[in-house]
Coordinates of C-alpha atoms and ligand atoms in Angstrom, one line a residue:
M1170 CA -14.0 14.4 -9.7
T1171 CA -15.1 12.1 -12.5
T1172 CA -15.5 13.6 -15.9
T1173 CA -16.2 11.8 -19.2
D1174 CA -12.6 12.1 -20.3
Q1175 CA -11.5 10.3 -17.2
L1176 CA -13.7 7.3 -18.0
N1177 CA -12.0 4.5 -20.0
R1178 CA -13.9 2.4 -22.5
R1179 CA -15.3 0.2 -19.7
G1180 CA -16.8 3.0 -17.8
F1181 CA -14.2 3.0 -15.0
A1182 CA -12.8 6.3 -13.7
A1183 CA -9.1 6.5 -14.5
M1184 CA -6.7 7.8 -12.0
D1185 CA -7.6 11.4 -11.1
D1186 CA -4.0 12.6 -11.1
T1187 CA -4.7 16.3 -10.5
Q1188 CA -3.8 16.1 -6.8
V1189 CA -0.9 13.8 -7.5
R1190 CA 0.4 16.3 -10.1
D1191 CA 0.0 19.3 -7.8
R1192 CA 1.7 17.7 -4.9
S1193 CA 4.5 16.3 -7.1
N1194 CA 5.2 19.8 -8.5
A1195 CA 5.2 21.3 -5.0
L1196 CA 7.6 18.6 -3.7
R1197 CA 9.8 18.8 -6.8
Q1198 CA 10.1 22.6 -6.2
A1199 CA 11.0 22.1 -2.6
V1200 CA 13.7 19.5 -3.5
T1201 CA 15.1 21.7 -6.2
A1202 CA 15.2 24.7 -3.8
S1203 CA 16.9 22.6 -1.1
A1204 CA 19.7 21.1 -3.3
G1205 CA 23.0 21.6 -1.6
I1206 CA 21.3 22.9 1.6
L1207 CA 19.4 19.9 3.0
P1208 CA 21.3 16.6 3.5
D1209 CA 21.6 14.6 0.3
A1210 CA 20.1 11.5 1.9
D1211 CA 16.9 13.3 2.7
L1212 CA 16.7 14.8 -0.7
E1213 CA 17.5 11.4 -2.3
S1214 CA 14.5 9.7 -0.6
A1215 CA 12.2 12.6 -1.7
R1216 CA 13.5 12.1 -5.2
A1217 CA 12.9 8.4 -5.0
V1218 CA 9.2 9.1 -4.2
L1219 CA 8.9 11.6 -7.0
D1220 CA 10.4 9.0 -9.4
K1221 CA 8.0 6.3 -8.2
V1222 CA 5.0 8.7 -8.5
G1223 CA 6.1 9.7 -12.1
Q1224 CA 6.4 6.1 -13.1
R1225 CA 3.1 4.9 -11.7
T1226 CA 1.2 7.9 -13.1
A1227 CA 2.7 7.3 -16.6
I1228 CA 1.3 3.7 -16.5
G1229 CA -2.1 5.2 -15.6
G1230 CA -5.2 3.1 -16.0
S1231 CA -7.7 2.2 -13.4
R1232 CA -6.1 -0.9 -11.9
T1233 CA -5.8 -1.5 -8.2
V1234 CA -2.8 -3.4 -6.9
V1235 CA -3.7 -5.3 -3.7
A1236 CA -0.9 -7.2 -1.9
L1237 CA -1.4 -10.1 0.4
A1238 CA 1.4 -9.7 2.9
G1239 CA 2.3 -11.2 6.3
A1240 CA 4.4 -13.7 8.2
T1241 CA 5.4 -17.1 6.8
G1242 CA 2.7 -19.7 7.1
S1243 CA -0.1 -17.3 7.9
G1244 CA -1.9 -18.5 4.8
K1245 CA -1.3 -15.8 2.1
S1246 CA -0.9 -18.3 -0.7
S1247 CA -3.9 -20.3 0.5
L1248 CA -6.1 -17.2 0.6
F1249 CA -4.8 -16.1 -2.8
N1250 CA -5.7 -19.5 -4.3
A1251 CA -9.1 -19.4 -2.6
L1252 CA -9.9 -15.9 -4.2
A1253 CA -8.6 -17.0 -7.6
A1254 CA -10.5 -20.3 -7.2
E1255 CA -7.5 -22.2 -8.6
P1256 CA -4.2 -23.6 -7.2
V1257 CA -2.1 -20.8 -8.8
S1258 CA 0.4 -20.3 -6.0
R1259 CA 2.2 -23.2 -4.3
I1260 CA 1.2 -23.9 -0.7
G1261 CA 3.9 -25.8 1.1
A1262 CA 4.4 -27.6 4.4
R1263 CA 8.0 -26.4 4.6
R1264 CA 8.5 -22.8 5.7
P1265 CA 8.9 -20.4 4.0
T1266 CA 7.3 -21.5 0.7
T1267 CA 6.7 -18.5 -1.5
S1268 CA 9.9 -16.8 -2.7
R1269 CA 8.7 -14.7 -5.7
P1270 CA 5.4 -12.8 -6.0
T1271 CA 2.6 -14.1 -8.1
A1272 CA -0.2 -12.0 -9.6
A1273 CA -3.9 -12.9 -10.3
V1274 CA -5.5 -10.4 -12.6
W1275 CA -9.3 -9.8 -12.9
G1276 CA -10.8 -8.1 -15.9
D1277 CA -9.7 -7.8 -19.5
D1278 CA -8.0 -4.5 -19.2
S1279 CA -4.2 -5.1 -19.8
A1280 CA -2.1 -5.2 -16.7
G1281 CA 1.1 -6.0 -18.5
P1282 CA 3.0 -2.7 -18.1
L1283 CA 1.9 -2.4 -14.5
L1284 CA 3.1 -6.0 -13.7
D1285 CA 6.4 -5.2 -15.5
W1286 CA 6.8 -2.2 -13.3
L1287 CA 5.9 -4.2 -10.2
G1288 CA 8.5 -6.8 -11.3
V1289 CA 6.0 -9.6 -11.1
A1290 CA 6.7 -12.3 -13.6
A1291 CA 4.3 -15.0 -12.5
R1292 CA 0.8 -14.0 -13.8
H1293 CA -2.5 -15.7 -13.8
R1294 CA -5.5 -14.2 -15.7
V1295 CA -8.7 -15.1 -13.8
P1296 CA -11.4 -16.4 -16.3
A1297 CA -14.3 -14.0 -17.2
D1298 CA -16.8 -16.5 -15.6
D1299 CA -15.1 -16.3 -12.2
R1300 CA -17.7 -15.9 -9.4
F1301 CA -15.9 -12.7 -8.3
A1302 CA -15.5 -11.4 -11.9
D1303 CA -17.8 -8.3 -11.5
L1304 CA -16.8 -7.6 -7.9
L1305 CA -13.1 -7.8 -8.5
D1306 CA -12.9 -6.4 -12.0
G1307 CA -9.8 -4.2 -12.2
L1308 CA -7.9 -6.0 -9.4
V1309 CA -4.3 -7.1 -9.5
L1310 CA -3.9 -9.4 -6.5
L1311 CA -0.4 -10.2 -5.4
D1312 CA 0.7 -13.1 -3.3
L1313 CA 4.0 -12.1 -1.6
P1314 CA 6.9 -13.9 0.1
D1315 CA 6.8 -13.6 3.8
F1316 CA 8.4 -10.6 5.4
D1317 CA 9.6 -12.3 8.6
S1318 CA 11.7 -14.8 6.7
R1319 CA 14.9 -16.5 7.7
V1320 CA 15.6 -16.0 4.0
P1321 CA 16.6 -12.3 3.7
A1322 CA 15.8 -12.3 0.0
H1323 CA 12.2 -13.0 0.8
R1324 CA 11.9 -9.9 2.9
R1325 CA 13.7 -7.8 0.3
E1326 CA 11.3 -9.0 -2.4
A1327 CA 8.2 -8.4 -0.2
D1328 CA 9.5 -4.9 0.7
R1329 CA 10.2 -4.1 -2.9
V1330 CA 6.7 -4.9 -4.0
L1331 CA 5.0 -3.4 -1.0
E1332 CA 6.7 -0.1 -1.9
R1333 CA 4.7 -0.1 -5.1
A1334 CA 1.4 -1.7 -4.1
D1335 CA -1.7 0.4 -3.6
V1336 CA -3.6 -1.6 -0.9
F1337 CA -2.3 -3.8 1.8
V1338 CA -4.0 -6.9 3.1
W1339 CA -2.2 -8.0 6.2
V1340 CA -2.7 -11.7 6.6
T1341 CA -2.2 -12.8 10.2
D1342 CA -3.0 -15.9 12.2
P1343 CA -3.9 -16.6 15.9
Q1344 CA -0.2 -17.2 16.7
K1345 CA 1.4 -14.3 15.0
Y1346 CA -1.2 -11.5 14.9
A1347 CA 0.6 -9.4 17.6
D1348 CA 4.1 -9.7 16.2
A1349 CA 6.1 -6.5 16.7
L1350 CA 7.6 -6.7 13.2
L1351 CA 4.1 -6.6 11.6
H1352 CA 2.9 -3.7 13.7
D1353 CA 6.1 -1.6 14.2
E1354 CA 7.7 -1.9 10.8
Y1355 CA 4.8 -2.3 8.4
V1356 CA 1.3 -1.4 9.6
R1357 CA 2.4 1.7 11.5
T1358 CA 4.6 3.1 8.7
L1359 CA 2.0 2.5 6.0
A1360 CA -0.8 3.8 8.2
A1361 CA 1.1 7.1 8.4
R1362 CA 1.2 7.1 4.7
R1363 CA -2.6 6.7 4.4
A1364 CA -2.5 3.5 2.4
R1365 CA -5.7 1.6 2.2
T1366 CA -5.6 -1.4 4.5
V1367 CA -7.5 -4.6 5.1
A1368 CA -6.7 -6.9 8.0
V1369 CA -7.3 -10.7 8.0
L1370 CA -7.2 -13.1 10.9
N1371 CA -6.8 -16.4 9.0
Q1372 CA -6.8 -19.9 10.5
V1373 CA -9.9 -19.2 12.7
D1374 CA -10.7 -22.9 12.3
R1375 CA -8.0 -23.5 14.9
L1376 CA -10.1 -21.6 17.5
D1377 CA -13.6 -21.8 18.9
V1378 CA -16.0 -19.0 18.0
E1379 CA -15.4 -17.0 21.2
S1380 CA -11.6 -17.3 21.0
A1381 CA -11.6 -16.2 17.4
E1382 CA -13.8 -13.2 18.3
A1383 CA -11.5 -12.3 21.1
C1384 CA -8.4 -12.6 18.9
A1385 CA -10.0 -10.5 16.2
E1386 CA -10.8 -7.8 18.8
D1387 CA -7.3 -7.8 20.1
L1388 CA -5.9 -7.5 16.6
H1389 CA -8.3 -4.6 16.0
R1390 CA -7.1 -2.9 19.1
L1391 CA -3.5 -3.2 18.0
L1392 CA -4.3 -1.9 14.5
V1393 CA -6.0 1.2 16.0
A1394 CA -2.9 1.7 18.3
D1395 CA -0.8 1.6 15.1
G1396 CA -2.8 4.6 13.8
I1397 CA -4.8 2.8 11.2
G1398 CA -8.1 4.6 12.1
S1399 CA -11.2 2.6 11.5
V1400 CA -10.4 -0.9 10.2
E1401 CA -12.4 -4.1 10.3
V1402 CA -10.8 -7.5 10.8
V1403 CA -12.0 -10.2 8.4
Q1404 CA -12.0 -13.7 9.9
T1405 CA -11.1 -16.4 7.5
S1406 CA -10.3 -20.1 7.2
A1407 CA -8.6 -20.7 3.9
V1408 CA -8.7 -24.5 4.4
E1409 CA -12.5 -24.5 5.2
G1410 CA -13.3 -21.7 2.7
R1411 CA -14.8 -19.6 5.5
G1412 CA -14.8 -15.8 5.2
I1413 CA -13.6 -15.8 1.6
D1414 CA -16.7 -14.0 0.3
D1415 CA -16.3 -11.5 3.1
L1416 CA -12.7 -10.9 2.1
A1417 CA -13.6 -10.6 -1.6
A1418 CA -16.3 -8.1 -0.7
R1419 CA -13.9 -6.0 1.3
I1420 CA -11.2 -6.0 -1.4
G1421 CA -13.9 -5.4 -4.0
A1422 CA -15.2 -2.3 -2.2
V1423 CA -11.7 -0.8 -2.4
V1424 CA -11.2 -1.8 -6.0
Q1425 CA -14.6 -0.3 -7.0
E1426 CA -13.7 3.1 -5.5
H1427 CA -10.9 3.4 -8.2
N1428 CA -8.9 5.8 -6.1
A1429 CA -6.5 3.5 -4.1
A1430 CA -3.6 4.1 -6.4
E1431 CA -4.0 7.9 -6.3
R1432 CA -4.5 7.8 -2.6
R1433 CA -1.3 5.8 -2.1
L1434 CA 0.7 8.2 -4.2
V1435 CA -0.7 11.3 -2.5
G1436 CA 0.1 9.7 0.9
D1437 CA 3.7 9.0 -0.2
L1438 CA 4.1 12.6 -1.5
A1439 CA 2.7 14.1 1.7
S1440 CA 4.9 12.0 4.0
A1441 CA 8.0 12.8 1.9
A1442 CA 7.2 16.5 2.3
A1443 CA 6.5 16.0 6.0
R1444 CA 9.9 14.4 6.4
L1445 CA 11.7 17.4 4.9
Q1446 CA 9.7 19.8 6.9
P1447 CA 11.5 19.6 10.3
L1448 CA 14.8 20.1 8.4
V1449 CA 14.0 23.7 7.5
G1450 CA 13.1 26.7 9.5
G1451 CA 9.5 27.5 10.4
Q1452 CA 9.8 31.1 9.2
E1453 CA 11.8 33.1 6.8
P1454 CA 15.1 34.4 8.1
E1455 CA 15.8 38.1 8.0
L1456 CA 18.8 38.7 5.8
S1457 CA 20.5 41.9 5.1
Q1458 CA 24.1 41.2 4.4
G1459 CA 26.5 38.3 4.0
S1460 CA 28.1 36.5 1.2
T1461 CA 26.0 36.1 -1.9
E1462 CA 26.2 32.4 -1.7
L1463 CA 24.9 32.3 1.9
V1464 CA 22.0 34.7 1.2
S1465 CA 21.1 32.8 -1.9
A1466 CA 21.3 29.4 0.0
L1467 CA 19.2 30.7 2.9
S1468 CA 16.7 32.3 0.7
K1469 CA 16.3 29.0 -1.1
A1470 CA 15.9 27.2 2.2
A1471 CA 13.4 29.7 3.3
G1472 CA 11.4 29.0 0.2
V1473 CA 11.1 25.4 1.3
P1474 CA 8.7 25.7 4.3
A1475 CA 6.1 27.5 2.3
V1476 CA 5.9 24.8 -0.2
V1477 CA 6.2 22.0 2.3
D1478 CA 3.7 23.6 4.5
A1479 CA 1.2 23.8 1.6
V1480 CA 1.6 20.1 1.0
R1481 CA 1.3 19.3 4.7
R1482 CA -1.8 21.4 5.2
D1483 CA -3.4 19.7 2.2
Y1484 CA -2.4 16.4 3.6
Q1485 CA -3.9 17.2 7.0
R1486 CA -7.1 18.4 5.4
E1487 CA -7.4 15.2 3.4
A1488 CA -6.4 13.0 6.3
S1489 CA -9.2 14.5 8.5
K1490 CA -11.7 14.0 5.7
S1491 CA -10.7 10.4 4.9
G1492 CA -9.6 9.1 8.3
A1493 CA -12.8 7.1 8.7
G1494 CA -12.4 5.5 5.3
R1495 CA -9.3 3.5 6.0
Ligands
GTP1652 N1 -5.7 -24.8 9.8 C1 -5.5 -24.0 8.8 N2 -4.4 -24.1 8.1 C2 -4.1 -23.2 7.1 C3 -5.0 -22.1 6.8 N3 -4.5 -21.4 5.7 C4 -3.4 -22.0 5.4 N4 -3.2 -23.1 6.2 C5 -2.0 -24.0 6.1 O1 -0.9 -23.3 6.6 C6 0.3 -23.7 5.8 C7 0.8 -22.4 5.2 O2 0.0 -21.9 4.2 P1 0.5 -21.0 3.0 O3 -0.7 -20.6 2.3 O4 1.5 -21.7 2.2 O5 1.1 -19.8 3.9 P2 1.9 -18.5 3.3 O6 1.5 -17.4 4.2 O7 1.7 -18.4 1.9 O8 3.4 -19.0 3.7 P3 4.8 -18.5 3.0 O9 4.7 -18.6 1.5 O10 5.8 -19.4 3.6 O11 5.0 -17.1 3.4 C8 -0.2 -24.7 4.8 O12 0.0 -26.0 5.3 C9 -1.7 -24.5 4.7 O13 -2.4 -25.6 4.3 C10 -6.2 -22.0 7.6 O14 -7.1 -21.2 7.4 N5 -6.4 -23.0 8.6
MG1653 MG1 3.1 -18.4 0.3

């Protein structure tokens, strides 16, 4: 739904937070009703999601945060620099190189509060005459540290930012594209949370055309097995500048939809609700007597499934509608 009051001065649809608000309210109700009944740890993680959603919605705006993530040496910083058309991020021969995230910001809409919230200090504003200026207007692109690092702080930093990013660009290479860490701990988890995803097979200059094609197909097969739905693999060579336009077009298409942030938050809320769901009964208990505390506690618990169910049904409906759009 796009109404005039949801359009900012540049004609972009701001975040349509109706769904986010409704689902947040439902989850908050469920969490409140379950206090002292469900395990604290489960409630704590649902509260963390609610906090995140509240903070991101308060920042608002129509910006899309896209993170370049992947194993060390796959070429994240090289692709980041190729998209930004400047050597913003350091590319090193020693592994790992990037230790802190760097942002490149397209468009003149302020990204300050969003970057503060993301905890990204290194910021580069892409000039207005950039070749991708129109296509990527509204984009906050992040170059992240590697997540398979021998330096634990890198992975912590990558995970921290990935938790708050809207869209994931998994940067792989012909050697590491099938790594279990990427698929089991990242792609699969985030696919279940409906996050928008782009997959890149970088360093295709190391292969002949047929081998690159076979590798891309194999990566595609693995991503589908991870539950990502329909996804295309972009083949790139950062050193030769191949596939950069294609990658920009893919990212640009997501940015132009202006709903990746909302979609990520809705996915987070739905999966938090789905995690609570198995902890409560599927139907209301029949209660006639017992201590007031017990009756009150069970009544509260019985209230949870209805709320969680509503969120889950909504999620399933949305998921079946948007499965092909991932
Ligand atoms: N042949 C080839 N080499 C590449 C390509 N992209 C990057 N490289 C090289 O691979 C090395 C690692 O590139 P980076 O861009 O620093 O990789 P990264 O993913 O940012 O690595 P970390 O910061 O350590 O996580 C550098 O020596 C690059 O020049 C590519 O497409 N083809
Ligand atoms: Mg790097």
